C-alpha cells in the first residue's frame, strides 16, 4: 500500500497551515499596527496595515494614564509565585499518581481532567467566600492561592505523563542502594523531569499572567491590581475604548509571553509531545 502523500494533498495541507497561521497572526499584527498609529489614522475610514506616520505617543499616553509598571510588577509576582507553587505541589503528587497505580489514582487522574471543564463563574463564589473567611480578599496572596489551585490540574496532567516516561528501573536501582522514595524523587526522578517541569511552570506562568476574571473580582485596590485588570481601564463607561493607548499597553503586556516562548519553544514543544504520548 502506497502511503506517500500526493502533491495535491500536500499543497492543500500547506495552504491550510498557512491560512491557520495567518488567522492566528492577524490580531497581533493589527495590534502592533494600531499601537503605532496617531489618533488621526485611528479614526480614518480607510485604515492601513502600516502606519503612515508612526508615533510613540500612544505608549507615552498609556504610561501617563495608567500605572502599567506597578500593575506589571503585581502580575509578575503573582504569576511567578503561582507557577513555582504549582510545580512544587504537583511534582510529588504526579509521582504518586504515576507510580502507585490503583483505582483511586485512576479516579484522581480522571477528576483532574474533568475539573478543567468547570466554568469560572461556577467557582468564583465559593472561592470568594473561602478567601473572605481567610481575610485574603484584595490581596496578592489570595490571588496567588487561586492561581495555584487553578493551575494544579493542568500541571498534574502533564507531569504524570513525564513521570511515566522515566524508566522505573532507575528508581529500583536507587532503592537497592538504600535511597528512600523522597531521596529517589529528588536525586533520580526530578533531574530527568527537568524539561517537563520547565514546560509546566511556563504554562502556569503564562496562564496566571494573562488571567483577568479572578483578578477583576478579587482585587479592588488600584495599587494591587494586575496588568490585565488595568488594561480594562482604557475602556470608558459607555464602552468606548481609548484605542491607541489600549493597543500600546496590550502590546507591552504581550511581550513577556512572546519572549518566553521564543527563547525555549523547542523545549516546550518537545515536552508537550512527550507528556501527551506517554500519558
Short mmCIF file of C-alpha atoms in Angstrom, two decimals:
data_model
loop_
_atom_site.label_atom_id
_atom_site.label_comp_id
_atom_site.label_asym_id
_atom_site.label_seq_id
_atom_site.Cartn_x
_atom_site.Cartn_y
_atom_site.Cartn_z
CA UNK A 1 0.00 0.00 0.00
CA UNK A 2 1.40 3.38 -1.04
CA UNK A 3 1.49 5.69 1.96
CA UNK A 4 3.10 8.64 0.17
CA UNK A 5 1.09 11.85 0.14
CA UNK A 6 0.20 13.14 -3.30
CA UNK A 7 1.47 16.62 -4.30
CA UNK A 8 -2.09 17.93 -4.44
CA UNK A 9 -2.86 16.79 -0.89
CA UNK A 10 0.46 18.15 0.37
CA UNK A 11 -0.25 21.50 -1.26
CA UNK A 12 -3.67 21.58 0.39
CA UNK A 13 -2.11 20.80 3.77
CA UNK A 14 0.41 23.62 3.44
CA UNK A 15 -2.31 26.01 2.28
CA UNK A 16 -4.47 25.10 5.28
CA UNK A 17 -1.49 25.57 7.61
CA UNK A 18 -0.64 28.97 6.15
CA UNK A 19 -4.28 30.03 6.42
CA UNK A 20 -4.36 28.97 10.07
CA UNK A 21 -1.13 30.84 10.80
CA UNK A 22 -2.50 33.94 9.11
CA UNK A 23 -5.67 33.64 11.16
CA UNK A 24 -3.63 33.48 14.39
CA UNK A 25 -1.20 36.24 13.40
CA UNK A 26 -3.76 38.77 12.14
CA UNK A 27 -4.92 40.09 15.58
CA UNK A 28 -1.35 40.52 16.84
CA UNK A 29 -0.13 42.24 13.68
CA UNK A 30 -3.12 44.56 13.73
CA UNK A 31 -2.44 45.27 17.41
CA UNK A 32 1.13 46.33 16.60
CA UNK A 33 -0.07 48.50 13.74
CA UNK A 34 -2.67 50.18 15.94
CA UNK A 35 -0.18 50.81 18.75
CA UNK A 36 1.99 52.97 16.48
CA UNK A 37 -0.78 54.88 14.68
CA UNK A 38 -1.56 58.51 15.56
CA UNK A 39 -5.09 59.47 16.54
CA UNK A 40 -5.87 60.81 13.06
CA UNK A 41 -5.11 57.46 11.42
CA UNK A 42 -7.03 55.52 14.06
CA UNK A 43 -10.18 57.41 13.10
CA UNK A 44 -9.64 57.03 9.37
CA UNK A 45 -12.37 55.44 7.25
CA UNK A 46 -9.69 53.69 5.21
CA UNK A 47 -7.32 52.01 7.70
CA UNK A 48 -3.93 50.79 6.54
CA UNK A 49 -1.73 47.94 7.72
CA UNK A 50 1.40 50.08 8.04
CA UNK A 51 1.10 53.42 9.87
CA UNK A 52 1.75 56.31 7.53
CA UNK A 53 3.10 58.46 10.35
CA UNK A 54 4.23 56.08 13.12
CA UNK A 55 4.39 57.57 16.60
CA UNK A 56 5.22 56.64 20.19
CA UNK A 57 2.60 58.97 21.63
CA UNK A 58 0.28 56.04 22.39
CA UNK A 59 2.92 54.45 24.60
CA UNK A 60 3.61 57.70 26.44
CA UNK A 61 -0.09 58.29 26.92
CA UNK A 62 -0.63 54.75 28.19
CA UNK A 63 2.03 55.18 30.89
CA UNK A 64 0.66 58.59 31.80
CA UNK A 65 -2.94 57.38 32.15
CA UNK A 66 -2.41 54.09 33.99
CA UNK A 67 0.20 52.63 36.40
CA UNK A 68 1.44 49.99 33.97
CA UNK A 69 4.76 49.37 35.70
CA UNK A 70 3.15 48.75 39.10
CA UNK A 71 0.48 46.53 37.54
CA UNK A 72 3.15 44.64 35.62
CA UNK A 73 5.09 44.06 38.84
CA UNK A 74 1.94 42.72 40.52
CA UNK A 75 1.26 40.39 37.60
CA UNK A 76 4.86 39.20 37.57
CA UNK A 77 4.80 38.50 41.32
CA UNK A 78 1.52 36.61 41.16
CA UNK A 79 2.48 34.61 38.07
CA UNK A 80 5.95 33.63 39.32
CA UNK A 81 4.69 32.58 42.77
CA UNK A 82 1.76 30.63 41.31
CA UNK A 83 3.96 28.81 38.79
CA UNK A 84 6.54 27.90 41.44
CA UNK A 85 3.94 26.68 43.94
CA UNK A 86 2.05 24.70 41.30
CA UNK A 87 5.20 22.85 40.25
CA UNK A 88 6.33 22.22 43.84
CA UNK A 89 2.94 20.77 44.80
CA UNK A 90 2.24 18.94 41.54
CA UNK A 91 5.57 17.13 41.18
CA UNK A 92 5.29 14.76 44.20
CA UNK A 93 1.54 14.29 43.57
CA UNK A 94 2.22 13.39 39.95
CA UNK A 95 4.87 10.93 41.09
CA UNK A 96 2.41 9.19 43.40
CA UNK A 97 -0.33 9.04 40.73
CA UNK A 98 2.09 7.68 38.15
CA UNK A 99 3.87 5.12 40.29
CA UNK A 100 1.11 3.97 42.68
CA UNK A 101 -1.47 2.86 40.14
CA UNK A 102 -4.80 1.92 41.65
CA UNK A 103 -8.50 2.70 41.27
CA UNK A 104 -8.01 5.72 43.47
CA UNK A 105 -5.19 7.12 41.32
CA UNK A 106 -7.20 6.44 38.15
CA UNK A 107 -10.20 8.24 39.61
CA UNK A 108 -7.99 11.13 40.73
CA UNK A 109 -6.49 11.46 37.25
CA UNK A 110 -9.96 11.44 35.71
CA UNK A 111 -11.13 14.09 38.14
CA UNK A 112 -8.15 16.26 37.22
CA UNK A 113 -9.20 16.18 33.56
CA UNK A 114 -12.91 16.72 34.29
CA UNK A 115 -12.21 19.67 36.59
CA UNK A 116 -10.84 21.64 33.65
CA UNK A 117 -14.33 21.75 32.16
CA UNK A 118 -15.78 23.70 35.10
CA UNK A 119 -16.71 27.28 34.12
CA UNK A 120 -15.03 30.06 36.09
CA UNK A 121 -18.36 31.58 37.08
CA UNK A 122 -19.24 28.35 38.89
CA UNK A 123 -16.09 28.58 41.03
CA UNK A 124 -15.82 32.26 41.84
CA UNK A 125 -18.50 32.39 44.57
CA UNK A 126 -17.11 29.55 46.74
CA UNK A 127 -13.58 30.84 46.14
CA UNK A 128 -14.63 34.34 47.19
CA UNK A 129 -16.29 33.05 50.37
CA UNK A 130 -13.26 30.92 51.29
CA UNK A 131 -10.83 33.79 50.75
CA UNK A 132 -13.10 36.15 52.67
CA UNK A 133 -13.10 33.81 55.67
CA UNK A 134 -9.30 33.77 55.49
CA UNK A 135 -9.14 37.57 55.15
CA UNK A 136 -7.36 37.24 51.81
CA UNK A 137 -9.72 39.25 49.62
CA UNK A 138 -7.95 42.14 47.89
CA UNK A 139 -4.51 40.61 48.47
CA UNK A 140 -1.92 39.21 46.09
CA UNK A 141 -1.52 36.26 48.47
CA UNK A 142 -5.14 35.25 47.93
CA UNK A 143 -4.76 35.69 44.17
CA UNK A 144 -1.64 33.51 44.16
CA UNK A 145 -3.54 30.79 46.04
CA UNK A 146 -6.33 30.89 43.45
CA UNK A 147 -3.88 30.79 40.54
CA UNK A 148 -2.01 27.88 42.12
CA UNK A 149 -5.17 25.83 42.62
CA UNK A 150 -6.34 26.67 39.10
CA UNK A 151 -3.00 25.58 37.58
CA UNK A 152 -2.68 22.35 39.59
CA UNK A 153 -4.93 20.10 37.43
CA UNK A 154 -3.08 21.03 34.26
CA UNK A 155 0.31 20.67 35.97
CA UNK A 156 -0.66 17.25 37.34
CA UNK A 157 -1.94 16.05 33.97
CA UNK A 158 1.31 16.99 32.26
CA UNK A 159 3.71 15.80 34.96
CA UNK A 160 2.05 12.40 35.34
CA UNK A 161 2.98 11.68 31.72
CA UNK A 162 6.55 12.81 32.28
CA UNK A 163 6.96 10.64 35.39
CA UNK A 164 5.69 7.59 33.49
CA UNK A 165 8.30 8.29 30.83
CA UNK A 166 11.10 7.83 33.39
CA UNK A 167 12.22 4.14 33.48
CA UNK A 168 11.18 2.59 36.75
CA UNK A 169 14.39 0.54 36.70
CA UNK A 170 16.36 3.64 37.66
CA UNK A 171 14.28 4.07 40.78
CA UNK A 172 14.57 0.39 41.63
CA UNK A 173 18.35 0.69 41.38
CA UNK A 174 18.27 3.67 43.73
CA UNK A 175 16.12 1.68 46.18
CA UNK A 176 18.63 -1.17 46.11
CA UNK A 177 21.30 1.36 47.07
CA UNK A 178 19.22 2.32 50.11
CA UNK A 179 17.54 5.52 48.88
CA UNK A 180 14.02 6.24 50.15
CA UNK A 181 11.22 7.41 47.87
CA UNK A 182 11.84 11.07 48.68
CA UNK A 183 15.57 10.79 48.00
CA UNK A 184 14.79 8.90 44.80
CA UNK A 185 12.34 11.59 43.68
CA UNK A 186 14.80 14.42 44.37
CA UNK A 187 18.03 12.80 43.16
CA UNK A 188 16.91 10.47 40.36
CA UNK A 189 13.47 11.35 39.02
CA UNK A 190 13.43 15.15 39.35
CA UNK A 191 16.54 15.77 37.18
CA UNK A 192 15.03 13.66 34.40
CA UNK A 193 11.78 15.60 34.71
CA UNK A 194 13.51 18.97 34.26
CA UNK A 195 12.22 19.65 30.71
CA UNK A 196 8.67 18.76 31.72
CA UNK A 197 8.87 20.82 34.91
CA UNK A 198 10.10 23.83 32.93
CA UNK A 199 7.31 23.49 30.37
CA UNK A 200 4.66 23.07 33.06
CA UNK A 201 5.94 26.05 35.03
CA UNK A 202 5.94 28.21 31.92
CA UNK A 203 2.39 27.37 31.00
CA UNK A 204 1.28 28.01 34.59
CA UNK A 205 3.11 31.34 34.50
CA UNK A 206 1.55 32.43 31.22
CA UNK A 207 -1.92 31.37 32.35
CA UNK A 208 -1.59 33.46 35.51
CA UNK A 209 -0.01 36.37 33.63
CA UNK A 210 -2.94 36.61 31.20
CA UNK A 211 -5.74 35.87 33.69
CA UNK A 212 -8.39 38.58 34.13
CA UNK A 213 -11.56 37.21 35.72
CA UNK A 214 -10.23 36.18 39.15
CA UNK A 215 -8.09 39.31 39.45
CA UNK A 216 -11.02 41.54 38.48
CA UNK A 217 -13.27 40.03 41.16
CA UNK A 218 -10.76 39.58 43.97
CA UNK A 219 -8.66 42.75 43.74
CA UNK A 220 -10.25 46.12 44.44
CA UNK A 221 -7.39 48.41 45.48
CA UNK A 222 -5.79 50.13 42.47
CA UNK A 223 -2.27 49.57 43.83
CA UNK A 224 -2.81 45.80 43.90
CA UNK A 225 -4.44 45.29 40.51
CA UNK A 226 -2.70 43.22 37.85
CA UNK A 227 -1.92 44.21 34.29
CA UNK A 228 -4.98 42.61 32.61
CA UNK A 229 -7.26 44.47 35.04
CA UNK A 230 -5.51 47.78 34.38
CA UNK A 231 -5.95 47.26 30.64
CA UNK A 232 -9.72 47.36 31.14
CA UNK A 233 -9.38 50.92 32.45
CA UNK A 234 -8.71 52.13 28.92
CA UNK A 235 -12.37 51.35 28.14
CA UNK A 236 -14.81 54.04 29.23
CA UNK A 237 -18.14 53.66 31.00
CA UNK A 238 -20.01 53.80 27.68
CA UNK A 239 -17.83 51.09 26.15
CA UNK A 240 -15.72 53.50 24.10
CA UNK A 241 -12.08 52.41 24.08
CA UNK A 242 -9.08 54.71 24.09
CA UNK A 243 -7.82 52.64 21.19
CA UNK A 244 -4.26 53.89 20.71
CA UNK A 245 -3.08 53.70 24.35
CA UNK A 246 -5.00 50.45 24.83
CA UNK A 247 -3.24 48.84 21.87
CA UNK A 248 0.14 50.12 23.09
CA UNK A 249 -0.41 48.78 26.61
CA UNK A 250 -1.75 45.45 25.32
CA UNK A 251 1.29 45.08 23.07
CA UNK A 252 3.63 45.63 26.02
CA UNK A 253 1.64 43.16 28.11
CA UNK A 254 2.01 40.52 25.38
CA UNK A 255 5.79 40.83 25.08
CA UNK A 256 6.78 38.69 28.14
CA UNK A 257 4.83 35.68 26.86
CA UNK A 258 6.29 36.06 23.38
CA UNK A 259 9.84 36.35 24.70
CA UNK A 260 9.46 33.25 26.86
CA UNK A 261 8.08 31.16 24.00
CA UNK A 262 10.73 32.44 21.59
CA UNK A 263 13.57 31.53 23.94
CA UNK A 264 12.54 27.97 24.82
CA UNK A 265 9.94 26.99 22.26
CA UNK A 266 11.76 23.77 21.32
CA UNK A 267 11.84 22.54 24.90
CA UNK A 268 8.17 23.38 25.39
CA UNK A 269 7.12 21.59 22.19
CA UNK A 270 9.20 18.51 22.92
CA UNK A 271 7.96 18.28 26.49
CA UNK A 272 4.32 18.64 25.46
CA UNK A 273 4.60 15.86 22.87
CA UNK A 274 6.44 13.58 25.28
CA UNK A 275 3.88 14.12 28.00
CA UNK A 276 0.93 13.61 25.68
CA UNK A 277 2.29 10.40 24.20
CA UNK A 278 3.37 8.86 27.48
CA UNK A 279 0.22 9.75 29.36
#
